[in-house]
Amino acid sequence: MSKPKQETKTRTGTRTMEFVASLDSKQPSGPIEQRWDKHRFEMKLVNPANRRRYTVIVVGSGLAGGAAAATLGEQGYNVKCFCYQDSPRRAHSIAAQGGINAAKNYRNDGDSIYRLFYDTVKGGDFRARESNVYRLAQVSVNIIDQCVAQGVPFAREYGGYLDNRSFGGAQVSRTFYARGQTGQQLLLGAYQALERQIAAGSVKMFSRTEMLDLVVVDGRARGIITRDMVTGKIERHVADAVVLATGGYGNVFYLSTNAKGCNTTAIWRAHRKGAFFGNPCFTQIHPTCIPVTGDHQSKLTLMSESLRNDGRIWVPKKKGDSRPASQIPEGERDYYLEERYPSFGNLVPRDVASRNAKHVCDQGRGVGSSGLGVYLDFADSIKRLGKPKIVERYGNLFDMYAQITGEDPYETPMRIYPAIHYTMGGLWVDYNLMSTIPGLFVAGEANFSDHGANRLGASALMQGLADGYFVLPYTIANFLAQIKPGGLDTSDAAFAQAEAEVAGRTQKLLKLKGEHTVDSFHRELGKIMWDECGMARNEAGLRKALKRIPELRSEFWENVRVPGEGGELNQELEKAGRVADFLELGELMCMDALTRAESCGGHFREESQTEDGEALRDDENCAFVSAWAFTGNLSKPELHKEPLEFEYVKPSQRSYK
Ligand SMILES: Cc1cc2nc3c(=O)[nH]c(=O)nc-3n(C[C@H](O)[C@H](O)[C@H](O)COP(=O)(O)OP(=O)(O)OC[C@H]3O[C@@H](n4cnc5c(N)ncnc54)[C@H](O)[C@@H]3O)c2cc1C
């Protein structure tokens, strides 16, 4: 395997020689199916008796962080775990509905580790690292065993085997599920494992504690600065390694399917301290969400992709047809996905389904009062399978839809429209999940790894748990085995400086006493991002956004109003800090989208499309991971490129026809 062409230093100042950062992805060589095994064997171990001498900070208690903290605790390390919710079991992972992929091939329908690897590389539009994706497919089978052993109540079929269903971008059924609550059930499994370690004393849990900065000493990540969200107390925490498993940044768009609390602060602060940001513009727009109804909304609701197993997507053939669905005869309906993509039909990947929904709505054939909706119709499935079967499969999702829209989806088709859902971008990490700051590891949705330019459904849970249960415990041990534990305490000047910066920023926000709410700035940023860096992007729009976002950021710092005080529970203050970071990240996303002058996956540059409107990649010039370094000037970050090589899955124009 050839080495990346570029070696680059990060900008955190002093750095000891052995910790010079580079964009070396550290992928092992050799046949792809042997790389992880070989690497695991070659990595160093920490003697069980020595493990308690090392402290590891894990920020995040969702599937990635919860799994990592529990496993490292079980192995005997001294772990400190942080989350901003009141309990680790409230992490956003709890919202995941549809399922988790694994190459178990219980259905005997042609699945294999290689096929999951292939589907994921192709589904990501050839913008992911092959070695990482293969490892993900390999450990997917271990995840299911681990979760079953924890008691996760996966659905089963009559013979007792775990049941599977299909998700987009695959022609096999490999998605394991627990009704529409897969994330919740998996999180309960990880949470039990974590609680066990908390009770055993190997993990100390800090709930309602927000990380507001990373502390870097001599080029290594050595700790974090936190704020107690109830008392406002700012504290220092030192460690030998830090893991960020802090989730995705989809809320930069204001409206998304993410929980309101999801934010970018942890990874953005680490980026400012030297961690490169990978592919920031790669965001996922999910095709099946409840359409926006007005300006009053602060959140959008996902209708799980699993519904596309039995629901048929259509719009009227005629423009402006405002008849209720029941009055539109079969011959006047356009089942556009089935028509256009006969092999995958309604189960095309998310980017393809979203773009097609936008296309038919742009043609004036959208449904609902806004015209921004398409039907997801279960009438045929109810006729074929009977209502009880549909209730059994999707009952809680149908109830949720009925409660939100006041319509009965058993009687009238659901109306759905694409919405921001997931971020494939995140901090750049090497094969060991280590960022460009030595000792800083990044897991789950917070890193950029594995999904390329488009994530396949049910693969985020797989990646989070793979990272937490099966990758980090090895790669962190390898890192720790090469350093001496401790040797630093929180009296170090770097901690004092980071703490002063956090306190200063908090005070500044409180003192501004401007005229506009935090939400008003967030809403405007979200609209810019959705209009110019959303489902479709073009050069003129991105340039417009790049002009407006810095202006908006200045207005925020002059005129935002944050009521209340710092030494108390203050949700407006929490929000203000997060929105300030979104205002910086948004600019980087637009810059990344502008630089990548190709279409790939969820990144659709209007200038780069095939004759029939599909995303057109430019493999010659754009087969790279973009990794951005912070330079101190937000409008002038430095772009580094990790070249991508495809030895096994040869890049081709993606076709789901
Ligand atoms: C509605 C919905 C449904 C989904 N359904 C599926 C599905 O069916 N299948 C699938 O594979 N994927 C699904 N996904 C995606 C998947 O749920 C997420 O990608 C995944 O759960 C993220 O897990 P995580 O551990 O990386 O982060 P999270 O679960 O978001 O956890 C982040 C953790 O970090 C903590 N944190 C964040 N910032 C800070 C900070 N500054 N200080 C302290 N703590 C911090 C939080 O408190 C939390 O504990 C869905 C997503 C949504 C929005």
XYZ file of C-alpha atoms in Angstrom, residues 167-621:
455
model
C -32.386 -1.262 4.422
C -31.454 0.987 1.542
C -28.465 0.257 -0.655
C -28.496 -3.510 -0.081
C -30.171 -6.421 -1.811
C -29.888 -8.706 1.204
C -31.629 -8.585 4.584
C -28.954 -7.888 7.178
C -30.558 -5.351 9.480
C -31.147 -6.557 13.053
C -33.830 -4.648 14.906
C -35.906 -4.337 18.059
C -39.191 -3.020 16.672
C -38.700 0.715 16.060
C -36.519 1.103 19.172
C -33.244 -0.476 18.189
C -31.083 2.402 19.443
C -32.821 2.449 22.791
C -32.407 -1.286 23.328
C -28.748 -1.261 22.263
C -28.104 1.721 24.506
C -29.694 -0.050 27.448
C -27.229 -2.890 26.826
C -24.251 -0.514 26.770
C -25.638 1.429 29.720
C -25.927 -1.735 31.846
C -22.332 -2.586 31.037
C -21.319 0.977 31.917
C -23.304 1.009 35.172
C -21.619 -2.226 36.167
C -18.240 -0.533 35.852
C -19.481 2.571 37.659
C -20.569 0.352 40.545
C -17.228 -1.464 40.429
C -15.405 1.868 40.675
C -13.466 1.603 37.419
C -15.601 4.257 35.698
C -16.461 7.579 37.304
C -19.494 9.117 35.607
C -19.980 12.876 35.243
C -23.508 13.542 33.992
C -24.777 17.051 33.265
C -21.190 18.051 32.637
C -20.243 19.688 29.366
C -16.754 19.603 27.914
C -15.898 23.105 26.757
C -12.268 22.687 25.788
C -9.492 20.205 25.190
C -6.167 20.591 26.941
C -3.083 19.886 24.843
C 0.304 19.661 26.531
C 3.484 19.182 24.519
C 1.410 18.263 21.512
C -0.531 15.525 23.317
C -4.170 15.530 24.446
C -3.916 15.545 28.232
C -7.314 16.579 29.502
C -10.460 18.620 29.247
C -12.155 21.650 30.784
C -15.779 21.137 31.776
C -18.704 23.148 33.095
C -21.079 21.661 35.633
C -24.408 22.455 33.992
C -26.260 22.683 37.309
C -23.858 24.804 39.358
C -21.866 26.426 36.568
C -18.586 25.315 38.145
C -15.710 25.110 35.680
C -13.319 22.210 36.288
C -10.094 20.656 34.990
C -9.628 16.928 34.304
C -6.313 15.330 33.436
C -5.752 11.996 31.675
C -3.323 9.921 29.648
C -5.686 9.767 26.673
C -8.948 11.420 25.691
C -11.768 9.909 23.636
C -14.400 12.097 22.011
C -17.577 10.162 21.231
C -19.778 13.212 21.154
C -22.099 12.480 18.234
C -22.928 14.400 15.067
C -23.303 18.064 14.158
C -26.487 17.945 12.033
C -28.008 20.677 14.188
C -25.825 23.232 12.398
C -28.854 23.246 10.048
C -31.125 24.219 12.975
C -33.876 21.873 11.785
C -32.810 18.233 11.789
C -33.873 14.850 13.085
C -31.240 15.109 15.822
C -32.128 15.791 19.438
C -32.027 19.516 20.241
C -28.957 19.097 22.424
C -26.736 17.563 19.732
C -23.897 19.940 18.964
C -20.362 20.282 17.701
C -18.652 21.935 20.649
C -16.386 19.077 21.756
C -15.000 18.285 18.314
C -14.925 21.921 17.237
C -12.920 22.939 20.282
C -10.542 20.030 19.599
C -10.294 21.191 15.983
C -9.260 24.623 17.171
C -6.579 22.917 19.255
C -5.088 21.105 16.266
C -7.321 18.147 15.333
C -7.981 18.122 11.586
C -11.619 18.128 10.500
C -12.426 15.452 7.889
C -14.954 15.987 5.079
C -17.058 18.559 6.984
C -19.481 19.035 4.083
C -20.555 15.374 3.955
C -23.966 15.453 5.590
C -26.797 13.013 5.164
C -30.274 14.008 4.239
C -32.791 11.350 5.171
C -35.635 10.854 2.706
C -38.356 9.807 5.141
C -39.053 12.588 7.625
C -42.275 14.336 8.516
C -42.389 17.496 6.352
C -41.801 20.946 7.845
C -45.071 22.658 8.744
C -43.942 26.201 9.577
C -41.528 28.598 11.264
C -42.584 27.531 14.732
C -40.697 24.230 14.505
C -37.440 23.578 16.293
C -37.063 19.944 15.341
C -37.971 17.436 12.640
C -39.104 13.869 13.107
C -37.688 10.868 11.334
C -39.893 8.097 10.031
C -37.552 5.101 10.015
C -36.072 3.875 6.759
C -37.406 0.427 7.655
C -40.795 1.736 6.492
C -39.474 1.641 2.935
C -39.535 -2.181 3.180
C -43.322 -2.142 2.955
C -44.279 1.410 1.992
C -44.426 2.535 -1.645
C -43.322 6.051 -2.525
C -45.317 8.045 -5.065
C -46.541 11.465 -6.199
C -49.315 12.424 -8.620
C -48.283 12.334 -12.271
C -49.970 15.682 -12.853
C -48.455 18.965 -11.585
C -50.451 20.775 -8.930
C -52.850 17.831 -8.420
C -54.432 18.707 -5.077
C -56.904 15.822 -4.828
C -56.620 13.686 -1.667
C -54.517 10.559 -2.216
C -57.564 8.292 -2.108
C -59.074 10.093 -5.100
C -56.034 9.758 -7.338
C -56.469 6.597 -9.412
C -53.633 4.090 -9.761
C -52.913 5.104 -13.367
C -52.346 8.714 -12.335
C -49.710 7.930 -9.718
C -45.971 8.048 -10.330
C -44.068 5.423 -8.297
C -40.928 7.229 -9.387
C -38.334 5.185 -7.471
C -39.763 1.841 -8.645
C -39.898 3.207 -12.197
C -36.435 4.694 -12.284
C -34.517 2.149 -10.195
C -36.202 -1.221 -10.848
C -33.493 -3.292 -9.076
C -33.594 -1.415 -5.771
C -36.975 0.316 -6.087
C -38.017 2.034 -2.848
C -34.850 0.752 -1.192
C -32.345 2.904 -3.041
C -29.801 4.582 -0.740
C -30.780 7.719 1.134
C -28.972 10.233 -1.041
C -30.667 8.882 -4.167
C -34.131 8.744 -2.572
C -33.761 12.283 -1.167
C -32.626 13.819 -4.424
C -35.479 12.206 -6.317
C -38.021 13.495 -3.789
C -36.614 17.014 -4.204
C -36.731 16.609 -7.968
C -40.428 15.674 -8.150
C -41.329 18.447 -5.690
C -39.308 20.971 -7.701
C -41.410 19.875 -10.692
C -44.517 20.951 -8.804
C -45.754 17.426 -8.061
C -45.164 17.502 -4.300
C -48.079 16.839 -1.924
C -49.384 18.524 1.225
C -50.023 22.229 1.767
C -46.371 23.240 1.255
C -45.912 21.080 -1.835
C -42.784 19.725 -0.167
C -43.846 16.149 0.450
C -44.232 12.759 -1.236
C -46.472 9.859 -0.249
C -45.279 6.737 1.566
C -48.187 4.405 1.059
C -48.899 1.176 2.944
C -52.210 0.275 1.312
C -50.737 -2.574 -0.770
C -48.825 -4.055 2.163
C -51.864 -3.894 4.425
C -53.847 -5.695 1.720
C -51.117 -8.316 1.227
C -49.991 -8.909 4.820
C -52.959 -7.736 6.881
C -53.036 -4.788 9.266
C -51.873 -6.812 12.327
C -48.564 -7.609 10.603
C -47.985 -3.944 9.827
C -48.890 -3.025 13.411
C -46.409 -5.624 14.645
C -43.627 -4.319 12.417
C -44.092 -0.585 12.665
C -46.819 0.100 15.238
C -44.867 2.635 17.315
C -43.794 4.563 14.194
C -47.375 4.742 12.923
C -48.545 5.968 16.342
C -45.844 8.633 16.364
C -46.840 9.802 12.892
C -50.519 9.969 13.868
C -49.750 11.953 17.014
C -47.656 14.516 15.153
C -49.762 14.984 12.014
C -53.263 14.112 13.219
C -53.592 11.730 10.238
C -54.081 7.966 10.395
C -51.352 6.344 8.261
C -53.276 3.040 8.183
C -55.990 4.885 6.230
C -54.134 7.614 4.283
C -50.549 7.485 3.022
C -47.870 9.137 5.148
C -46.389 12.348 3.774
C -42.634 12.491 3.947
C -39.829 14.822 2.859
C -36.032 14.747 3.225
C -34.394 16.315 6.283
C -30.920 16.625 7.738
C -30.157 13.489 9.681
C -26.514 12.482 10.032
C -23.017 13.841 9.517
C -20.510 11.639 7.742
C -17.870 14.308 8.327
C -16.157 14.676 11.690
C -12.682 14.779 13.125
C -10.135 13.075 10.890
C -8.811 9.842 12.408
C -6.303 7.245 11.304
C -6.925 3.481 11.276
C -6.441 3.499 15.064
C -9.196 6.132 15.424
C -6.607 8.608 16.613
C -6.887 12.223 15.465
C -3.978 14.399 14.395
C -3.492 15.242 18.080
C -1.683 12.279 19.634
C -3.679 10.792 22.479
C -6.963 12.183 21.175
C -9.200 9.404 19.858
C -12.544 9.990 18.189
C -15.369 7.452 17.883
C -18.893 7.047 16.504
C -20.596 9.839 14.594
C -18.006 12.341 15.845
C -15.290 10.971 13.556
C -15.302 11.106 9.767
C -14.514 7.483 9.295
C -16.155 4.614 7.409
C -19.199 6.036 5.597
C -17.593 8.112 2.861
C -19.967 10.561 1.233
C -23.170 8.725 2.142
C -23.982 6.429 5.051
C -26.139 3.408 4.444
C -29.083 2.968 6.785
C -28.418 0.960 9.963
C -24.659 1.440 9.666
C -24.215 4.202 12.270
C -25.125 1.970 15.204
C -22.812 -0.662 13.758
C -19.944 1.821 13.523
C -20.468 3.341 16.978
C -20.468 -0.047 18.653
C -17.601 -1.346 16.526
C -15.498 1.661 17.548
C -16.449 1.431 21.230
C -16.461 -2.302 21.907
C -13.979 -3.663 19.403
C -11.550 -1.084 18.021
C -10.668 1.501 20.676
C -9.904 -1.023 23.436
C -7.023 -2.312 21.271
C -5.780 0.919 19.755
C -5.868 2.911 22.995
C -3.954 0.126 24.743
C -1.363 0.284 21.976
C -1.001 4.037 22.526
C -0.855 3.798 26.320
C 1.660 0.963 26.212
C 4.090 3.385 24.609
C 3.822 6.182 27.180
C 4.402 6.452 30.892
C 1.219 6.979 32.940
C 0.580 10.285 34.710
C 3.435 12.742 35.030
C 1.129 15.743 34.874
C -1.505 17.335 37.045
C -4.107 20.028 36.546
C -1.818 22.722 37.940
C -0.009 22.717 34.585
C -0.110 26.088 32.827
C -1.965 24.624 29.834
C -4.921 23.781 32.102
C -4.925 27.247 33.647
C -4.884 28.851 30.220
C -7.685 26.654 28.826
C -9.793 27.241 31.922
C -9.297 31.008 31.680
C -10.362 30.915 28.028
C -13.526 28.977 28.848
C -14.413 31.287 31.731
C -13.700 34.366 29.607
C -15.907 33.179 26.775
C -18.760 32.344 29.148
C -18.544 35.782 30.750
C -18.401 37.486 27.378
C -21.616 35.763 26.275
C -23.381 36.772 29.475
C -22.220 40.376 29.339
C -23.288 41.114 25.761
C -26.930 41.737 26.722
C -27.808 42.280 23.050
C -31.187 42.361 21.345
C -31.533 39.022 19.610
C -32.065 35.532 20.958
C -29.611 32.724 20.412
C -32.312 30.872 18.482
C -32.766 33.704 16.015
C -29.092 33.441 15.015
C -29.268 29.673 14.895
C -32.377 29.756 12.717
C -30.757 32.115 10.235
C -27.587 30.042 10.073
C -29.708 26.911 9.536
C -31.549 28.502 6.649
C -28.299 29.562 4.965
C -26.908 26.058 5.392
C -30.062 24.354 4.088
C -30.444 26.689 1.115
C -26.814 26.799 0.053
C -25.150 23.692 1.497
C -28.115 21.306 1.740
C -29.554 18.809 -0.726
C -27.980 20.611 -3.678
C -25.005 22.970 -3.723
C -23.513 25.238 -6.376
C -20.592 27.615 -6.525
C -22.624 30.829 -6.490
C -24.710 29.724 -3.491
C -21.694 28.554 -1.534
C -19.893 31.826 -2.148
C -22.970 33.686 -0.955
C -22.998 31.594 2.239
C -19.290 32.164 2.766
C -19.906 35.891 2.694
C -22.946 35.875 4.960
C -21.824 33.435 7.678
C -18.881 35.545 8.958
C -21.191 38.588 9.002
C -23.768 36.658 10.984
C -21.056 35.495 13.375
C -19.985 39.103 13.997
C -23.602 40.121 14.572
C -23.925 37.267 17.076
C -20.904 38.430 19.059
C -22.227 41.996 19.079
C -25.888 41.529 19.624
C -26.861 38.202 21.176
C -28.835 38.216 24.387
C -28.104 35.513 26.934
C -30.263 35.944 30.008
C -29.416 34.612 33.471
C -26.097 33.975 35.176
C -23.150 31.631 34.778
C -23.268 30.043 38.239
C -26.599 28.295 37.731
C -28.539 26.058 35.393
C -28.725 28.245 32.296
C -29.897 26.579 29.114
C -29.636 29.770 27.054
C -25.966 29.999 27.986
C -25.419 26.361 26.985
C -27.146 27.004 23.674
C -25.196 30.212 23.054
C -21.844 28.428 23.330
C -22.997 25.719 20.962
C -24.415 28.129 18.391
C -21.198 30.171 18.508
C -19.360 27.008 17.480
C -21.921 26.168 14.759
C -21.320 29.655 13.342
C -17.671 28.733 12.870
C -18.231 25.175 11.644
C -20.851 26.292 9.080
C -18.250 28.363 7.302
C -15.836 25.431 7.128
C -18.592 23.180 5.746
C -19.316 25.630 2.931
C -15.629 25.985 2.183
C -15.264 22.220 2.007
C -18.300 21.957 -0.280
C -16.880 24.665 -2.522
C -13.496 23.000 -2.731
C -14.954 19.613 -3.649
C -16.017 20.425 -7.182
C -17.585 17.015 -7.772
C -20.822 15.382 -6.722
C -20.552 12.331 -4.490
C -23.100 10.742 -2.176
C -24.946 13.363 -0.161
C -22.722 16.112 -1.571
C -24.545 17.071 -4.777
C -22.811 19.843 -6.704
C -25.265 20.970 -9.363
C -22.387 21.651 -11.735
C -21.410 17.970 -11.641
C -24.224 15.636 -12.655
C -24.834 12.964 -15.275
C -27.263 13.555 -18.122
C -30.052 11.944 -16.142
C -29.361 13.922 -12.991
C -27.294 11.443 -10.969
C -24.264 12.507 -8.905
C -21.136 12.646 -11.072
C -17.889 11.949 -9.236
C -14.479 13.118 -10.355
C -12.204 10.276 -9.318
C -9.194 11.716 -11.008
C -9.133 14.903 -8.980
